[in-house]
Each structure stands twice: as C-alpha cells, then as structure tokens.
PDB file of C-alpha atoms in Angstrom:
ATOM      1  CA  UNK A  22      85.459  66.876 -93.429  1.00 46.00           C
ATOM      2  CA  UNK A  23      82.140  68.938 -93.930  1.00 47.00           C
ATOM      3  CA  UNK A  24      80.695  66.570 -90.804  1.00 47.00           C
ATOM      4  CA  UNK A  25      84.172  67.083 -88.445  1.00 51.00           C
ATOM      5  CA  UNK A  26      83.687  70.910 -89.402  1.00 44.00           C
ATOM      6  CA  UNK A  27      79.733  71.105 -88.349  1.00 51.00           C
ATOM      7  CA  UNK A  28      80.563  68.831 -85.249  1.00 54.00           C
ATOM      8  CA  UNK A  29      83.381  71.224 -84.363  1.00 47.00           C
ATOM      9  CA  UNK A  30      81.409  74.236 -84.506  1.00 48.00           C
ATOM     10  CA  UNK A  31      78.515  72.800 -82.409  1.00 52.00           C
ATOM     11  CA  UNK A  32      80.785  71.576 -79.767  1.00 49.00           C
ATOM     12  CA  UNK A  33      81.932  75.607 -79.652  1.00 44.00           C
ATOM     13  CA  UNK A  34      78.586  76.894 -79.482  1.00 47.00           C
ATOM     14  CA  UNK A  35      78.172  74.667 -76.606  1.00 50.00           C
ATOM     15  CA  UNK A  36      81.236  75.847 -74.985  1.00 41.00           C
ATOM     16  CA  UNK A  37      80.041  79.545 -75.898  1.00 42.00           C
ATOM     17  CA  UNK A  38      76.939  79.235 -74.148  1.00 45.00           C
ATOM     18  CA  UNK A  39      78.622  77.594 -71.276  1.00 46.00           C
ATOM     19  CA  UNK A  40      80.816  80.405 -70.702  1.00 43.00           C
ATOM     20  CA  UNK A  41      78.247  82.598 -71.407  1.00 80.00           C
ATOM     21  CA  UNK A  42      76.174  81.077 -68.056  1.00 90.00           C
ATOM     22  CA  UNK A  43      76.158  83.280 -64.869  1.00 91.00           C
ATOM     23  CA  UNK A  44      75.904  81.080 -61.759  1.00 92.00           C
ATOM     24  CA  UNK A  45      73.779  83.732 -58.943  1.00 96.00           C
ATOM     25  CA  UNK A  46      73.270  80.596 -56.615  1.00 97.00           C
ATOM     26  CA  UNK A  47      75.934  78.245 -55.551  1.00 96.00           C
ATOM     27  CA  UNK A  48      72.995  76.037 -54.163  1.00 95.00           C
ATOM     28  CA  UNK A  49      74.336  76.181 -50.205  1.00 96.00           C
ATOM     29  CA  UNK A  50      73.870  79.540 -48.980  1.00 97.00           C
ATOM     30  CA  UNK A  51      73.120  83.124 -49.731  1.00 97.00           C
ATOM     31  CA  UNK A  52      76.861  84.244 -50.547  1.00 97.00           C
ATOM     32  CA  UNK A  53      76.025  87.112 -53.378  1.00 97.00           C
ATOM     33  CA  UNK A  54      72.802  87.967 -52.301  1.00 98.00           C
ATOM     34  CA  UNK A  55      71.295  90.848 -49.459  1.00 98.00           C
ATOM     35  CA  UNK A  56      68.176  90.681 -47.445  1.00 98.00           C
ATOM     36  CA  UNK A  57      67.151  89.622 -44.411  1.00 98.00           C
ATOM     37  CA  UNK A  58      68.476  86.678 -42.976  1.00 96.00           C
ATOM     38  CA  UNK A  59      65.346  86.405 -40.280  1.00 97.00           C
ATOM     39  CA  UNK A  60      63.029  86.119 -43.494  1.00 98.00           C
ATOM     40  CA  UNK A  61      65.556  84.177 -46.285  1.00 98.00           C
ATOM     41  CA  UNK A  62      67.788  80.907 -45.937  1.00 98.00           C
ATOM     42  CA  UNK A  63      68.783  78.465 -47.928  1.00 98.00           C
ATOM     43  CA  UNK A  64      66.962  74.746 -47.350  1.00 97.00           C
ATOM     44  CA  UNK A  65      67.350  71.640 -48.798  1.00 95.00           C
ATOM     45  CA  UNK A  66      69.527  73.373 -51.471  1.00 97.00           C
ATOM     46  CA  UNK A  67      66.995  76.254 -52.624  1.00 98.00           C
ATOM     47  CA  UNK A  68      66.360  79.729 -51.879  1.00 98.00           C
ATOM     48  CA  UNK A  69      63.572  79.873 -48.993  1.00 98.00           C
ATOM     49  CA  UNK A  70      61.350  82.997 -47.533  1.00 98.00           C
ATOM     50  CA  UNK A  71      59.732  82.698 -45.214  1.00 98.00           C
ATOM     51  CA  UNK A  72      57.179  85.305 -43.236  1.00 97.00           C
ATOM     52  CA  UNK A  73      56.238  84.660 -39.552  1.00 96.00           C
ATOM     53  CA  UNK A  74      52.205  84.799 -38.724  1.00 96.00           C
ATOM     54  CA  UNK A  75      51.075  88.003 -36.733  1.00 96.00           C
ATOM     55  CA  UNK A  76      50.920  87.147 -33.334  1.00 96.00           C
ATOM     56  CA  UNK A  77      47.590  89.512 -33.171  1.00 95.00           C
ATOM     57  CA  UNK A  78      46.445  88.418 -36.346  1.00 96.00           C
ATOM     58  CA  UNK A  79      47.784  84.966 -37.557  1.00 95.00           C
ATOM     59  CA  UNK A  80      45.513  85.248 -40.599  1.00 96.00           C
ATOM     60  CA  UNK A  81      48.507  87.909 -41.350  1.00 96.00           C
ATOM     61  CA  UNK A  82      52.321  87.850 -41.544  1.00 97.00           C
ATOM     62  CA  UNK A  83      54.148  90.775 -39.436  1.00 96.00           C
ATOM     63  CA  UNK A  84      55.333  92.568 -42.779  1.00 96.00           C
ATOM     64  CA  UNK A  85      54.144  95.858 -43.113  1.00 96.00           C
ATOM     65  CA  UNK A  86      55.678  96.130 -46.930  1.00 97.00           C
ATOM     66  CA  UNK A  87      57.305  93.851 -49.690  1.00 97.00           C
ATOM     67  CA  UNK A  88      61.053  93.156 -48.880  1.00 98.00           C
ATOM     68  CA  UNK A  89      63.416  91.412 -51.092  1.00 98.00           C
ATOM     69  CA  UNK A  90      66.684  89.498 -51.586  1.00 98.00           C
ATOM     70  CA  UNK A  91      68.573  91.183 -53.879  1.00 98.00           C
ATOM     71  CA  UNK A  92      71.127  89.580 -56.161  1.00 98.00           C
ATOM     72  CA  UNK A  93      74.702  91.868 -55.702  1.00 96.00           C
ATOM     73  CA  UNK A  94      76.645  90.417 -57.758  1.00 96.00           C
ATOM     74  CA  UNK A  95      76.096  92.790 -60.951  1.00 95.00           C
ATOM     75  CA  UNK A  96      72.748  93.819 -63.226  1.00 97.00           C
ATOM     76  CA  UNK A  97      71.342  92.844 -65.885  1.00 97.00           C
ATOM     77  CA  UNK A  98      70.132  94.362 -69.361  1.00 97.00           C
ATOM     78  CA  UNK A  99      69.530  92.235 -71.673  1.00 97.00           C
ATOM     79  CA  UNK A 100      68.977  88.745 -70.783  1.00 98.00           C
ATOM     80  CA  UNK A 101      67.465  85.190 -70.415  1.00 98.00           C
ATOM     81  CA  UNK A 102      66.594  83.862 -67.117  1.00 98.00           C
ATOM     82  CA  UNK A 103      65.642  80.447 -66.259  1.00 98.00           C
ATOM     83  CA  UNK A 104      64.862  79.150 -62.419  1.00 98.00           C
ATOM     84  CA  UNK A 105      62.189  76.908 -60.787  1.00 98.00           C
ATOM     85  CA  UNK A 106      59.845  78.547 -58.397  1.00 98.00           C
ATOM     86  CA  UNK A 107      57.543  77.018 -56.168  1.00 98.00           C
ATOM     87  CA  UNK A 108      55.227  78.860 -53.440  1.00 98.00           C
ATOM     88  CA  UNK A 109      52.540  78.334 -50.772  1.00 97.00           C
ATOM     89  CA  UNK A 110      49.943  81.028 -50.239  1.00 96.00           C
ATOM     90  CA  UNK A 111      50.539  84.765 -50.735  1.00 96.00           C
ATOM     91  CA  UNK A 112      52.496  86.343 -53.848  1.00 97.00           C
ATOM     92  CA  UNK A 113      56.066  86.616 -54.717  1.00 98.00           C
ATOM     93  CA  UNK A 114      58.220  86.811 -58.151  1.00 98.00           C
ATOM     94  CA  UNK A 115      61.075  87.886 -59.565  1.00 98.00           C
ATOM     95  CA  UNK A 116      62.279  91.614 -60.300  1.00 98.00           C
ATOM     96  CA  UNK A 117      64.887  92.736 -63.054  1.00 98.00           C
ATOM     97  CA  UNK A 118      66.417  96.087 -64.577  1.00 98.00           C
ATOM     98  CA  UNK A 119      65.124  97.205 -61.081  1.00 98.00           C
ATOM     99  CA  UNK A 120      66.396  99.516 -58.366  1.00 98.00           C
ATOM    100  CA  UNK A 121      66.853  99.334 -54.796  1.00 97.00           C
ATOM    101  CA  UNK A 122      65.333 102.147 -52.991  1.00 98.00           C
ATOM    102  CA  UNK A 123      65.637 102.987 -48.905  1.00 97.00           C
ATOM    103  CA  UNK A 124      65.479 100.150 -46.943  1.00 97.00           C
ATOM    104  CA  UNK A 125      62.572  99.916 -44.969  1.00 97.00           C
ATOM    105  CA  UNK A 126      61.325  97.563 -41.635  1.00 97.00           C
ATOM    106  CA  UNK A 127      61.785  94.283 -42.957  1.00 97.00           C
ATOM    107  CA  UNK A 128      64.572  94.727 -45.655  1.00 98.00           C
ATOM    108  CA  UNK A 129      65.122  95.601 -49.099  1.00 98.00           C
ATOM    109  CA  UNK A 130      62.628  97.660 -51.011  1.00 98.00           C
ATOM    110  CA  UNK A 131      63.072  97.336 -54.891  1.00 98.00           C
ATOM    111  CA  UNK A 132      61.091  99.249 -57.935  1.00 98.00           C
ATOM    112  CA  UNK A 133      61.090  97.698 -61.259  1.00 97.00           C
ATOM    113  CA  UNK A 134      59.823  95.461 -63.761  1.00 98.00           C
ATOM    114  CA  UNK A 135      58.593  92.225 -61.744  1.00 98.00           C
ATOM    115  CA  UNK A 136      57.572  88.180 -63.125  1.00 98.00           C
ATOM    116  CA  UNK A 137      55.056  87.551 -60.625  1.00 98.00           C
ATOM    117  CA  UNK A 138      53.919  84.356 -59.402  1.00 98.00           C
ATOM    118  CA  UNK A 139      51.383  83.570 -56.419  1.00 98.00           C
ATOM    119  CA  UNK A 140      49.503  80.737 -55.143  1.00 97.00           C
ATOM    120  CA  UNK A 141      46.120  82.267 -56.539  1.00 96.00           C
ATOM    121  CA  UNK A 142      45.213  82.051 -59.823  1.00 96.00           C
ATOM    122  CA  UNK A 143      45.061  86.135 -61.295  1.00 97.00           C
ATOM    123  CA  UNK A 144      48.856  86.893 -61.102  1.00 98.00           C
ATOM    124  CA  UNK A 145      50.943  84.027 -62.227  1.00 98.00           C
ATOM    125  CA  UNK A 146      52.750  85.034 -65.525  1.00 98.00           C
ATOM    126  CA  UNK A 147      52.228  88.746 -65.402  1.00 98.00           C
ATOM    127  CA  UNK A 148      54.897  91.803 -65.842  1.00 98.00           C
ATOM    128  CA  UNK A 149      54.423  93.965 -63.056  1.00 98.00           C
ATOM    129  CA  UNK A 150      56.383  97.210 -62.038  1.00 97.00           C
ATOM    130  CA  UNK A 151      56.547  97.629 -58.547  1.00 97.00           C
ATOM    131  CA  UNK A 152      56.050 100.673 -57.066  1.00 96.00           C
ATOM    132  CA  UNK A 153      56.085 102.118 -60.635  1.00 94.00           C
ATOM    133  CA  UNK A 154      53.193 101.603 -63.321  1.00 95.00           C
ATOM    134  CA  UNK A 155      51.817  98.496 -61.847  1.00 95.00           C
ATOM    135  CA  UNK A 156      50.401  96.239 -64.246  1.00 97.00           C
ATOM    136  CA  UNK A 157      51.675  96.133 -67.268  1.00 98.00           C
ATOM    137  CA  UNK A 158      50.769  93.073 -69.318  1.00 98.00           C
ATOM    138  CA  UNK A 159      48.090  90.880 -67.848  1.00 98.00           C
ATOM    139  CA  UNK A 160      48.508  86.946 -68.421  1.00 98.00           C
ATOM    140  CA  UNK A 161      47.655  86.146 -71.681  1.00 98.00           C
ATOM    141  CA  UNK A 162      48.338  89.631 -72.759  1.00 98.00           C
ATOM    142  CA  UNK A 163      50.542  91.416 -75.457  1.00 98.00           C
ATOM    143  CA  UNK A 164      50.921  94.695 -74.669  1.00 98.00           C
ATOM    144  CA  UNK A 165      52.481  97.797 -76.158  1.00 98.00           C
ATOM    145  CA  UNK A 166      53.143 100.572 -73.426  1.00 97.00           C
ATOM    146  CA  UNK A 167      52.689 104.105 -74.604  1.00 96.00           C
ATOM    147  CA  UNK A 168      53.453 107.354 -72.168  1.00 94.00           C
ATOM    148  CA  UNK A 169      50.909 109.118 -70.409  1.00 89.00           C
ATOM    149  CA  UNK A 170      49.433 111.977 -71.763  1.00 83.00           C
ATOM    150  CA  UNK A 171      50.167 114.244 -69.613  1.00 77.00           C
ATOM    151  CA  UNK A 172      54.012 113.027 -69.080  1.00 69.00           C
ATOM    152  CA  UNK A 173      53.667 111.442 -65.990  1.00 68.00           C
ATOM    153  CA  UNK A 174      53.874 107.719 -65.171  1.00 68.00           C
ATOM    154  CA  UNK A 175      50.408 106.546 -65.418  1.00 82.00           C
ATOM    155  CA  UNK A 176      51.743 104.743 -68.793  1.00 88.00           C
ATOM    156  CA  UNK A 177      48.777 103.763 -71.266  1.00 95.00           C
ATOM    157  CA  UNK A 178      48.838 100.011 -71.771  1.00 96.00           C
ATOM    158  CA  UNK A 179      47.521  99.187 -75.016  1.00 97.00           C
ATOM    159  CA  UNK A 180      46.686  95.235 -75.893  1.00 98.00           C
ATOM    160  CA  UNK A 181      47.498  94.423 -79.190  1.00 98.00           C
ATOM    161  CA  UNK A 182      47.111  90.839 -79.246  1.00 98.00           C
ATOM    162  CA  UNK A 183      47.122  87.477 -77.266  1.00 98.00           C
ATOM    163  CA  UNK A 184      49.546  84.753 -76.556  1.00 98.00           C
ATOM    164  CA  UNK A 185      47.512  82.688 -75.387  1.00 97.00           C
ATOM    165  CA  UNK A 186      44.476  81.505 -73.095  1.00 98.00           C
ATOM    166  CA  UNK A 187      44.809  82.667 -69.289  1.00 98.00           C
ATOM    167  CA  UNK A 188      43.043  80.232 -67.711  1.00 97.00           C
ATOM    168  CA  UNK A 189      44.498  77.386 -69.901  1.00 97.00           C
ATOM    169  CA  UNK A 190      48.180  78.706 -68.800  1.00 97.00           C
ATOM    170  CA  UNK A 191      46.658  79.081 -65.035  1.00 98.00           C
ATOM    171  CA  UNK A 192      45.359  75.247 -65.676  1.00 97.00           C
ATOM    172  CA  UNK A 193      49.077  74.302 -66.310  1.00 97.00           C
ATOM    173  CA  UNK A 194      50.660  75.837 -63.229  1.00 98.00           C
ATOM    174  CA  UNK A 195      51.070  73.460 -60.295  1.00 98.00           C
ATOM    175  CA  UNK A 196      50.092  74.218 -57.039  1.00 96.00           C
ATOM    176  CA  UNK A 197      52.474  74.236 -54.052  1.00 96.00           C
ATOM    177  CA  UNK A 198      54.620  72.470 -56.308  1.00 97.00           C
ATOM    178  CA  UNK A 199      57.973  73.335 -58.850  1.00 98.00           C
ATOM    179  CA  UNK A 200      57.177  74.905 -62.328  1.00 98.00           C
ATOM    180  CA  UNK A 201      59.688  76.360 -64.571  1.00 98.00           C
ATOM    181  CA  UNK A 202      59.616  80.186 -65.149  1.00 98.00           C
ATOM    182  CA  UNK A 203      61.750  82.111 -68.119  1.00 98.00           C
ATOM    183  CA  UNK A 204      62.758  85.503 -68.514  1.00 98.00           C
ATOM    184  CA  UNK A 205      63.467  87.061 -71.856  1.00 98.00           C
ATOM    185  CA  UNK A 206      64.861  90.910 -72.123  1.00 98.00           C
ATOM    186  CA  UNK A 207      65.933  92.466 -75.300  1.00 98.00           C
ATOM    187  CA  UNK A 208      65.694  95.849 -75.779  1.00 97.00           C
ATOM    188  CA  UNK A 209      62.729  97.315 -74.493  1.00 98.00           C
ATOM    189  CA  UNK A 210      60.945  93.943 -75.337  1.00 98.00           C
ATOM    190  CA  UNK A 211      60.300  91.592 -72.355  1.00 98.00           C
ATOM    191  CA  UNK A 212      58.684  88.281 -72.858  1.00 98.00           C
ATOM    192  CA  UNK A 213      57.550  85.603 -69.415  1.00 98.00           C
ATOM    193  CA  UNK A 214      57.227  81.841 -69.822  1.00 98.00           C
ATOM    194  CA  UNK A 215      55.949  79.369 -67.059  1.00 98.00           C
ATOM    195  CA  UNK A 216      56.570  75.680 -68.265  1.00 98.00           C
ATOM    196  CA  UNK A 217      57.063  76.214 -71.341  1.00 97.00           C
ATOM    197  CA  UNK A 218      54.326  78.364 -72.254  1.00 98.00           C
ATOM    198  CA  UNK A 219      53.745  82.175 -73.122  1.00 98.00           C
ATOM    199  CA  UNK A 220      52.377  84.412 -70.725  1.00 98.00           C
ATOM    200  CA  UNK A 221      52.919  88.128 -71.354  1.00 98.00           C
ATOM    201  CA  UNK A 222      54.701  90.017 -74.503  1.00 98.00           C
ATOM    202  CA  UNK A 223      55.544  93.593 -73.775  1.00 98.00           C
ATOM    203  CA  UNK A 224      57.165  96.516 -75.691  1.00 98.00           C
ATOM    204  CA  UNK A 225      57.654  99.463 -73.670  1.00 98.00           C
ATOM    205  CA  UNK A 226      57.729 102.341 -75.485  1.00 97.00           C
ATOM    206  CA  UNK A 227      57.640 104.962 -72.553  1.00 95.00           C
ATOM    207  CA  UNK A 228      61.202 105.533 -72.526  1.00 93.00           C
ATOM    208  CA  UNK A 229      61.414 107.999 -70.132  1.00 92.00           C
ATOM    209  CA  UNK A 230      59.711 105.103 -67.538  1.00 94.00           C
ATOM    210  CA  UNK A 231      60.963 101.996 -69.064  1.00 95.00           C
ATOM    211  CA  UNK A 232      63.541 100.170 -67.214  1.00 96.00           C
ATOM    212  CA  UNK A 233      66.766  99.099 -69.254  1.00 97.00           C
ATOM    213  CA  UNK A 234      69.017  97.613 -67.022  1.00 98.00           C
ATOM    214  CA  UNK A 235      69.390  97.120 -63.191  1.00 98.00           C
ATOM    215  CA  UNK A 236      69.052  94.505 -60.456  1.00 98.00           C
ATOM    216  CA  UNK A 237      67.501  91.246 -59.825  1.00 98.00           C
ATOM    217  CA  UNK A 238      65.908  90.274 -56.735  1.00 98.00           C
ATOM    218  CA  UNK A 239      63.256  88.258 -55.266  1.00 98.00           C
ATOM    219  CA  UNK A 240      59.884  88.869 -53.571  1.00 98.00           C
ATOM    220  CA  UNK A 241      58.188  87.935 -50.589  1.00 98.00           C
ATOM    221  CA  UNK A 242      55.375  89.986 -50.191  1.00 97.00           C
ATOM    222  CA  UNK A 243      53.322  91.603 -46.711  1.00 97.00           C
ATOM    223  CA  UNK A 244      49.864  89.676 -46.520  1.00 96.00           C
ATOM    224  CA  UNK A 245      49.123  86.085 -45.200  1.00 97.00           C
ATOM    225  CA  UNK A 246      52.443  84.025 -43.710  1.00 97.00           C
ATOM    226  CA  UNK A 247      53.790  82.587 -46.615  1.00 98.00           C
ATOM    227  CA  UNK A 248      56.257  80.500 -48.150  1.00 98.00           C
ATOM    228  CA  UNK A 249      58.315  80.521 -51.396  1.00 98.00           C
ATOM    229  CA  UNK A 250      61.354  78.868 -52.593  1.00 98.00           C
ATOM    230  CA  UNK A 251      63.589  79.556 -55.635  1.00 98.00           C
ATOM    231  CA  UNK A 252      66.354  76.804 -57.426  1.00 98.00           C
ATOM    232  CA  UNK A 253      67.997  76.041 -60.747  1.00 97.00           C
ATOM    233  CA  UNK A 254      68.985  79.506 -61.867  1.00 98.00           C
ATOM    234  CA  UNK A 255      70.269  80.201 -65.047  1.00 97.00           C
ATOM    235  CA  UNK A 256      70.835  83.289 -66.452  1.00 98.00           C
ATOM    236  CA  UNK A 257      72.616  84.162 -69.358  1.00 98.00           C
ATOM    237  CA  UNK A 258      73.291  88.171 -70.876  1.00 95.00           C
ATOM    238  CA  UNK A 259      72.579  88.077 -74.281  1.00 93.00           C
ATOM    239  CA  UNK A 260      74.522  91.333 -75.567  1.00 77.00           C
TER     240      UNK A 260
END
C-alpha cells in the first residue's frame, strides 16, 4: 500500500510540473513573440537572428543599437528557465523581469536584468542589466547589490564569494555549437547555469532598482554581423 501510495504521489508531481510548464515556442514560427521579422525567423525549428554586414563596413552589421524579440505572451517573476542557445560571433542573451522601452531603428529596445552569452570568452554566464546598472555579477561571481550612495543607480556590487572558476566554466562552453543555459528567479535572488554549471549568484538588495517581474526577450546585439539561435524552452513560474 505504502509503495502504490509513494508511486501515486510521484506520478502527481509529475503531472504538477507538467501543468506547471509554459510552452513560449511552438517550434515553427514566431506566433507569441514581437520583433523584427527582417532580423528574426524561425529555421530548422529554432529561433534565428540574424544581422546583415554593413555594406560600407562589412567588418560591421547595419544596427545602430541592440533590438530584441520580445516574448508577449505574459511576464515573469519568479521563475526557472531552461533553453539551448547557440551563437556565432558578436553577443546576445536572454532578458527577464525587463521592460520594453520606445522602439527604436531596428526594433524592440528592452531594459532589464539580462543572461548573456557571446562567442568571446568575457561574457558568457554573466547577469547584466541593460541600459540600467550594467554589470552586475561577473562569471564566477556571487554578488550582493547594495544602492548607491547617493540614491541614484550606480548600484555598489559587492562580491561575497565564488561559484566557481571562470575560465574553467568558459573551458566548458562550446563554440558555435548548442549548450544548455538555466535561469533561476526567486525573490530578489537570481542564479545562471550554462551546462550544468554555476555561473553568477546575485541578491539585489537595491530595491528601488531591482527588477521583480516583467518581460522576456532575446538579444541580438549592434557590432559585427552575427548569428544566434535559440530552442528547447522551458520555463516554469515557481510561485
């Protein structure tokens, strides 16, 4: 009886989580999502940016800012997010409790708390805030975030302690190739993971800054032509 009982309430947990489960990509086109169509499509069944060279300047793309594609289909507070990235050249990543602000050029412009990824090796892992405190936890990093002084939003970022080595976490990224990354949001403590591994713990304590719910969205970023694609999303709100 005890084993039907334990079997019984795993097979409910299961169905729990299941239900729990938002799909944000049906895995054939962009149906939920906003941006610009010249710069995002869906290919071989993942989300795909893609920035035209400069005609002047091919070492460039013709973006003049960061534009986005921006999830519409609700926001998120508190949360885990799962989805496999993969990019060639220039920087990209994922934003979350963010806001969209005027549109600009090329699209979407978004402020928030950002996962970034590139195809260097300084970035990957990192919690960024774009066009807001910038860095905020540098890969390896756990951070506390304090507000400024002086009340305004140059937050002090404290480092309290290490989750692990940078380069060793770099060393485990793949180049032009599919990693894992995870989001974790609880509170006004955010944690990243890429394949499996730690890369940034962060409590924000400048509430009057700190980001607590909002939207998700996904970069591609002015600088060379580049190329990123996004698939297997799963998020889940945890409250």
């Amino acid at each position: 009886m005890k084993l039907h009982l334990a079997l019984a309430t795993f097979l409910a947990s299961l169905s729990f989580a299941s239900a729990a489960e938002k799909e944000i990509f049906n895995g054939k086109d962009l149906s939920g999502w906003e941006g610009n169509k010249e710069l995002w499509s869906v290919q071989d069944g993942t989300i795909t940016g893609k920035t035209p060279a400069d005609p002047a300047n091919p070492a460039k793309s013709i973006l003049k800012h960061n534009t986005f594609l921006v999830w519409k289909g609700g926001t998120v507070g508190d949360f885990e997010l799962t989805f496999q990235y993969r990019i060639e050249k220039g920087n990209s990543g994922v934003q979350y409790r963010s806001k969209e602000l005027p549109a600009g050029e090329f699209g979407p412009i978004i402020s928030g708390y950002q996962a970034d990824f590139e195809a260097g090796k300084t970035y990957s892992g990192i919690l960024y805030e774009e066009r807001g405190r910038g860095i905020l936890a540098k890969r390896g990093e756990k951070t506390v975030i304090k507000p400024a002084a002086d009340g305004g939003k140059k937050a002090v970022v404290e480092v309290t302690g290490s989750v692990g080595d940078s380069a060793a976490i770099q060393a485990a990224i793949k180049d032009e190739d599919w990693n894992e990354y995870r989001i974790v949001a609880k509170g006004n403590h955010v944690q990243h993971f890429i394949n499996g591994q730690q890369t940034i713990d962060v409590t924000d304590e400048d509430a009057a800054n700190a980001p607590k719910e909002g939207l998700l969205a996904l970069q591609i970023h002015a600088g060379p032509p580049m190329v990123v694609q996004f698939k297997n999303f799963k998020l889940v709100e945890t409250k």
